[in-house]
Amino acid sequence: MTHGRFISLEGGEGAGKSTQLRALATALRARGLEVVETREPGGSEGAEAIRALLLTGGADRWSPRAEALLFAAARADHVEKTIRPALDRGAWVLSDRFLDSSRAYQGMGDLTDADILALHRIGSGGFLPDRTLFLALSEAEAAARARSRDGDASDRIGGRDRSFHLAVARAFTRFAEEEPARFLAIDASGDAEVVTARLLHGLQDLLP
Ligand code: Z5A
C-alpha cells in the first residue's frame, strides 16, 4: 500500500487553487494514486453545514473570536471524518485551504497566530499537511481572475477591504519564509498547465 499524503493549497481569492487542485488530482491519479479532493471550510457533512454559516450573512454576523472557533470546529470534523480515514487507507488528500488560511485570515487581528495554533491543537491535535503549496499571484491578476468568474459578487470574507487582503498575502509569504520544508511559495502566474507543472515539481520529493 502506498503511504497517504496530505497536501493543502493556499492563497488569496482567485489565485487558482480550485483549478489547480483538480489538475493536480488528475496528474496524481495518472500515477496510480488514490486521490481525495476536498476543501475548507467544508469537506465533511458537518463542516459543510458550518461553511454555510461562515460564508453567508452580514459582515458582522460573527465576532472575530466566534468566527475563528467556527473555522476550527469545521476543521476538527473535516480532519476526523474525511482526512484521517483517507490517509489511513493510503490515499493522497488534496485540500483547497486548511489551517494556514485561519492563521492568515483570523490570526492577525483580535487573535494571534499562537491563538489559532492553540485552537488547532485542541480541535485537531495540531495535525499539519505534509506539504502546503501557496499559489502566489499579484493582487491585480488575482482580482482579474476572481472578477472574470464572479463579477462583483463576493462572500462574507472575500468582501473585506483591500488592506485586509494585502495583509493576508503578506502573512502567507511570511509562513513560506518561516517554514520552508512544509510551506512552498509557487508562482501562480501564467497558463494553468505551467502552474500545474510547478506544483508537481513542489511535490517531487513526496511522490512514490
Ligand atoms: N477562510 C478563512 O477566512 N479562514 C479559513 O480558515 C478558511 C477559509 C479555510 C473561502 O472561500 C473563504 O473562507 C475565503 C477565505 C476564508 N475567502 N476569501 N478570500 P471559497 O472557498 O469560496 O473561495 P476561495 O478559497 O477564496 O477561492 P476562490 O475565490 O474560489 O478562488 P481560487 O480557487 O483560488 O481560484 P479558481 O476558482 O481556481 O480560479 C479563479 C478564476 O480564474 C476561474 O475563473 C479560473 O478559471 C481562472 N483561472 C484559474 N487559473 C488560471 C490561470 N492560470 N490563468 C488564467 N485564469 C485562470
Tab-separated table of C-alpha atoms and ligand atoms in Angstrom:
chain	number	residue	atom	x	y	z
A	1	MET	CA	0.000	0.000	0.000
A	2	THR	CA	1.271	3.491	-0.808
A	3	HIS	CA	1.787	5.929	2.018
A	4	GLY	CA	-1.008	8.537	2.156
A	5	ARG	CA	-0.050	12.197	1.940
A	6	PHE	CA	-1.886	15.323	2.933
A	7	ILE	CA	-1.364	18.357	0.693
A	8	SER	CA	-3.030	21.747	1.168
A	9	LEU	CA	-3.290	24.558	-1.380
A	10	GLU	CA	-3.338	28.091	-0.046
A	11	GLY	CA	-3.515	31.600	-1.446
A	12	GLY	CA	-5.811	34.562	-1.866
A	13	GLU	CA	-9.152	34.600	-3.620
A	14	GLY	CA	-8.824	33.997	-7.364
A	15	ALA	CA	-5.259	32.643	-7.204
A	16	GLY	CA	-6.369	29.443	-8.967
A	17	LYS	CA	-6.478	26.981	-6.053
A	18	SER	CA	-9.632	25.138	-7.167
A	19	THR	CA	-8.436	24.943	-10.777
A	20	GLN	CA	-5.035	23.604	-9.708
A	21	LEU	CA	-6.476	21.183	-7.179
A	22	ARG	CA	-8.440	19.472	-9.957
A	23	ALA	CA	-5.416	19.401	-12.272
A	24	LEU	CA	-3.115	18.045	-9.561
A	25	ALA	CA	-5.650	15.335	-8.694
A	26	THR	CA	-5.766	14.264	-12.348
A	27	ALA	CA	-1.961	14.174	-12.567
A	28	LEU	CA	-1.631	12.141	-9.364
A	29	ARG	CA	-4.349	9.681	-10.405
A	30	ALA	CA	-2.476	9.150	-13.666
A	31	ARG	CA	0.389	7.904	-11.490
A	32	GLY	CA	-1.933	5.288	-9.989
A	33	LEU	CA	-2.602	7.070	-6.688
A	34	GLU	CA	-5.990	7.232	-4.975
A	35	VAL	CA	-6.734	10.947	-4.557
A	36	VAL	CA	-9.370	12.613	-2.386
A	37	GLU	CA	-10.265	16.201	-3.339
A	38	THR	CA	-11.607	18.291	-0.520
A	39	ARG	CA	-11.889	21.894	0.678
A	40	GLU	CA	-12.183	24.203	3.652
A	41	PRO	CA	-14.294	25.399	5.166
A	42	GLY	CA	-16.112	22.136	4.442
A	43	GLY	CA	-15.079	18.685	3.294
A	44	SER	CA	-17.370	16.696	5.596
A	45	GLU	CA	-21.115	16.869	6.193
A	46	GLY	CA	-20.794	18.809	9.464
A	47	ALA	CA	-18.086	21.113	8.144
A	48	GLU	CA	-20.123	21.939	5.017
A	49	ALA	CA	-23.000	22.980	7.304
A	50	ILE	CA	-20.591	25.252	9.194
A	51	ARG	CA	-19.304	26.614	5.831
A	52	ALA	CA	-22.769	27.955	5.064
A	53	LEU	CA	-22.836	29.729	8.432
A	54	LEU	CA	-19.390	31.229	7.889
A	55	LEU	CA	-19.628	32.486	4.323
A	56	THR	CA	-23.145	33.917	4.211
A	57	GLY	CA	-24.806	36.769	6.048
A	58	GLY	CA	-23.674	40.226	7.022
A	59	ALA	CA	-20.063	41.233	7.598
A	60	ASP	CA	-20.642	41.413	11.368
A	61	ARG	CA	-22.611	38.171	11.650
A	62	TRP	CA	-19.789	36.651	13.748
A	63	SER	CA	-17.315	38.260	16.098
A	64	PRO	CA	-13.653	37.533	15.208
A	65	ARG	CA	-13.463	35.017	18.086
A	66	ALA	CA	-16.657	33.192	17.160
A	67	GLU	CA	-15.509	33.083	13.524
A	68	ALA	CA	-12.131	31.536	14.456
A	69	LEU	CA	-13.860	28.942	16.648
A	70	LEU	CA	-16.264	28.010	13.843
A	71	PHE	CA	-13.367	27.501	11.392
A	72	ALA	CA	-11.567	25.365	13.994
A	73	ALA	CA	-14.716	23.311	14.661
A	74	ALA	CA	-15.286	22.741	10.942
A	75	ARG	CA	-11.629	21.688	10.592
A	76	ALA	CA	-11.869	19.229	13.508
A	77	ASP	CA	-14.804	17.480	11.821
A	78	HIS	CA	-13.089	17.545	8.410
A	79	VAL	CA	-9.891	16.005	9.803
A	80	GLU	CA	-11.732	13.329	11.765
A	81	LYS	CA	-14.350	12.308	9.185
A	82	THR	CA	-12.600	12.832	5.849
A	83	ILE	CA	-8.857	13.420	6.007
A	84	ARG	CA	-7.617	10.869	8.536
A	85	PRO	CA	-9.700	7.949	7.197
A	86	ALA	CA	-8.428	8.630	3.654
A	87	LEU	CA	-4.787	8.833	4.776
A	88	ASP	CA	-5.223	5.643	6.809
A	89	ARG	CA	-6.159	3.728	3.666
A	90	GLY	CA	-3.182	5.153	1.758
A	91	ALA	CA	-4.908	7.886	-0.286
A	92	TRP	CA	-3.462	11.279	-1.121
A	93	VAL	CA	-5.678	14.080	0.190
A	94	LEU	CA	-5.666	17.454	-1.584
A	95	SER	CA	-7.388	20.240	0.330
A	96	ASP	CA	-8.351	23.640	-1.056
A	97	ARG	CA	-7.247	25.642	2.042
A	98	PHE	CA	-6.509	24.358	5.564
A	99	LEU	CA	-5.038	25.673	8.835
A	100	ASP	CA	-2.818	28.322	7.222
A	101	SER	CA	-5.924	30.130	5.957
A	102	SER	CA	-7.087	30.514	9.558
A	103	ARG	CA	-3.627	31.746	10.518
A	104	ALA	CA	-3.657	34.313	7.680
A	105	TYR	CA	-7.328	35.404	7.838
A	106	GLN	CA	-8.198	35.061	11.558
A	107	GLY	CA	-4.772	35.223	13.237
A	108	MET	CA	-3.733	38.807	12.722
A	109	GLY	CA	-6.489	40.860	14.358
A	110	ASP	CA	-8.184	40.200	17.673
A	111	LEU	CA	-6.486	36.788	17.760
A	112	THR	CA	-2.791	35.990	17.244
A	113	ASP	CA	-1.064	33.220	15.334
A	114	ALA	CA	-0.439	31.492	18.692
A	115	ASP	CA	-4.194	31.613	19.440
A	116	ILE	CA	-5.052	29.982	16.095
A	117	LEU	CA	-2.428	27.269	16.645
A	118	ALA	CA	-3.856	26.657	20.144
A	119	LEU	CA	-7.374	26.225	18.706
A	120	HIS	CA	-5.941	23.823	16.141
A	121	ARG	CA	-4.192	21.817	18.859
A	122	ILE	CA	-7.478	21.480	20.753
A	123	GLY	CA	-9.629	20.800	17.659
A	124	SER	CA	-7.372	18.638	15.513
A	125	GLY	CA	-4.403	17.596	17.673
A	126	GLY	CA	-2.164	20.061	15.807
A	127	PHE	CA	-2.350	17.925	12.655
A	128	LEU	CA	-0.393	19.503	9.734
A	129	PRO	CA	-0.138	18.873	5.987
A	130	ASP	CA	2.903	17.036	4.616
A	131	ARG	CA	3.230	19.937	2.169
A	132	THR	CA	1.440	23.236	1.693
A	133	LEU	CA	1.583	24.860	-1.734
A	134	PHE	CA	0.976	28.612	-1.632
A	135	LEU	CA	-0.178	29.964	-5.002
A	136	ALA	CA	1.468	33.373	-5.127
A	137	LEU	CA	-0.154	35.807	-7.563
A	138	SER	CA	-0.105	39.586	-7.871
A	139	GLU	CA	-3.106	41.389	-6.445
A	140	ALA	CA	-4.105	42.691	-9.893
A	141	GLU	CA	-4.002	39.285	-11.575
A	142	ALA	CA	-5.896	37.560	-8.738
A	143	ALA	CA	-8.578	40.274	-8.786
A	144	ALA	CA	-8.946	39.990	-12.579
A	145	ARG	CA	-9.345	36.200	-12.344
A	146	ALA	CA	-11.883	36.435	-9.498
A	147	ARG	CA	-13.799	39.187	-11.350
A	148	SER	CA	-13.919	37.200	-14.596
A	149	ARG	CA	-15.561	34.367	-12.643
A	150	ASP	CA	-17.777	36.161	-10.089
A	151	GLY	CA	-18.308	39.701	-11.386
A	152	ASP	CA	-18.641	41.892	-8.294
A	153	ALA	CA	-20.136	39.179	-6.056
A	154	SER	CA	-18.122	38.013	-3.039
A	155	ASP	CA	-18.675	36.063	0.187
A	156	ARG	CA	-18.583	37.381	3.790
A	157	ILE	CA	-14.804	37.158	3.974
A	158	GLY	CA	-13.832	37.759	0.331
A	159	GLY	CA	-15.705	41.097	0.529
A	160	ARG	CA	-13.346	42.590	3.145
A	161	ASP	CA	-11.272	45.614	2.175
A	162	ARG	CA	-8.080	45.715	0.152
A	163	SER	CA	-5.784	46.274	3.144
A	164	PHE	CA	-7.133	43.119	4.783
A	165	HIS	CA	-6.380	41.018	1.682
A	166	LEU	CA	-2.904	42.561	1.340
A	167	ALA	CA	-2.171	41.595	4.958
A	168	VAL	CA	-3.367	38.044	4.209
A	169	ALA	CA	-0.948	37.845	1.258
A	170	ARG	CA	1.901	39.111	3.453
A	171	ALA	CA	1.066	36.506	6.100
A	172	PHE	CA	1.241	33.662	3.544
A	173	THR	CA	4.583	34.978	2.281
A	174	ARG	CA	5.900	35.043	5.848
A	175	PHE	CA	4.773	31.443	6.506
A	176	ALA	CA	6.789	30.323	3.451
A	177	GLU	CA	9.868	32.048	4.850
A	178	GLU	CA	9.375	30.636	8.347
A	179	GLU	CA	8.614	27.030	7.447
A	180	PRO	CA	10.384	26.290	4.134
A	181	ALA	CA	10.235	22.470	4.423
A	182	ARG	CA	6.430	22.388	4.568
A	183	PHE	CA	5.199	25.663	3.078
A	184	LEU	CA	6.322	26.387	-0.518
A	185	ALA	CA	5.508	29.566	-2.400
A	186	ILE	CA	4.764	28.721	-6.043
A	187	ASP	CA	4.445	31.299	-8.824
A	188	ALA	CA	0.769	31.057	-9.879
A	189	SER	CA	1.037	33.365	-12.916
A	190	GLY	CA	0.858	32.121	-16.492
A	191	ASP	CA	-1.087	29.308	-18.125
A	192	ALA	CA	-2.793	26.791	-15.859
A	193	GLU	CA	-0.727	23.888	-17.302
A	194	VAL	CA	2.523	25.686	-16.485
A	195	VAL	CA	1.360	26.319	-12.916
A	196	THR	CA	0.390	22.639	-12.511
A	197	ALA	CA	3.900	21.607	-13.580
A	198	ARG	CA	5.411	23.956	-10.961
A	199	LEU	CA	3.147	22.493	-8.273
A	200	LEU	CA	4.050	18.918	-9.223
A	201	HIS	CA	7.693	19.880	-9.015
A	202	GLY	CA	6.995	21.112	-5.473
A	203	LEU	CA	5.741	17.618	-4.578
A	204	GLN	CA	8.576	15.721	-6.284
A	205	ASP	CA	10.252	14.534	-3.091
A	206	LEU	CA	6.964	13.117	-1.725
A	207	LEU	CA	5.903	11.192	-4.825
A	208	PRO	CA	6.313	7.389	-4.807
B	1	Z5A	N1	-11.290	31.311	5.043
B	1	Z5A	C1	-10.896	31.857	6.254
B	1	Z5A	O1	-11.083	33.063	6.470
B	1	Z5A	N2	-10.326	31.058	7.191
B	1	Z5A	C2	-10.130	29.725	6.996
B	1	Z5A	O2	-9.621	29.021	7.885
B	1	Z5A	C3	-10.540	29.162	5.726
B	1	Z5A	C4	-11.107	29.991	4.778
B	1	Z5A	C5	-10.333	27.700	5.480
B	1	Z5A	C6	-13.489	30.565	1.375
B	1	Z5A	O3	-13.849	30.950	0.137
B	1	Z5A	C7	-13.289	31.850	2.182
B	1	Z5A	O4	-13.058	31.500	3.532
B	1	Z5A	C8	-12.090	32.598	1.712
B	1	Z5A	C9	-11.084	32.500	2.856
B	1	Z5A	C10	-11.922	32.171	4.029
B	1	Z5A	N3	-12.471	33.960	1.496
B	1	Z5A	N4	-11.690	34.764	0.930
B	1	Z5A	N5	-10.981	35.410	0.409
B	1	Z5A	P1	-14.037	29.994	-1.111
B	1	Z5A	O5	-13.653	28.598	-0.780
B	1	Z5A	O6	-15.401	30.201	-1.627
B	1	Z5A	O7	-13.081	30.688	-2.141
B	1	Z5A	P2	-11.534	30.956	-2.132
B	1	Z5A	O8	-10.850	29.872	-1.366
B	1	Z5A	O9	-11.277	32.344	-1.739
B	1	Z5A	O10	-11.055	30.752	-3.609
B	1	Z5A	P3	-11.722	31.144	-4.946
B	1	Z5A	O11	-12.192	32.554	-4.993
B	1	Z5A	O12	-12.748	30.096	-5.254
B	1	Z5A	O13	-10.516	31.136	-5.925
B	1	Z5A	P4	-9.479	30.001	-6.360
B	1	Z5A	O14	-9.997	28.638	-6.068
B	1	Z5A	O15	-8.155	30.336	-5.853
B	1	Z5A	O16	-9.434	30.223	-7.935
B	1	Z5A	P5	-10.143	29.397	-9.139
B	1	Z5A	O17	-11.619	29.290	-8.898
B	1	Z5A	O18	-9.392	28.180	-9.424
B	1	Z5A	O19	-9.839	30.422	-10.309
B	1	Z5A	C11	-10.455	31.707	-10.365
B	1	Z5A	C12	-10.752	32.065	-11.845
B	1	Z5A	O20	-9.516	32.181	-12.549
B	1	Z5A	C13	-11.550	30.980	-12.592
B	1	Z5A	O21	-12.408	31.602	-13.491
B	1	Z5A	C14	-10.474	30.189	-13.327
B	1	Z5A	O22	-10.948	29.573	-14.498
B	1	Z5A	C15	-9.443	31.262	-13.629
B	1	Z5A	N6	-8.063	30.757	-13.655
B	1	Z5A	C16	-7.510	29.800	-12.858
B	1	Z5A	N7	-6.215	29.598	-13.177
B	1	Z5A	C17	-5.940	30.442	-14.188
B	1	Z5A	C18	-4.749	30.711	-14.963
B	1	Z5A	N8	-3.594	30.043	-14.732
B	1	Z5A	N9	-4.805	31.659	-15.892
B	1	Z5A	C19	-5.971	32.337	-16.125
B	1	Z5A	N10	-7.142	32.122	-15.468
B	1	Z5A	C20	-7.108	31.194	-14.505
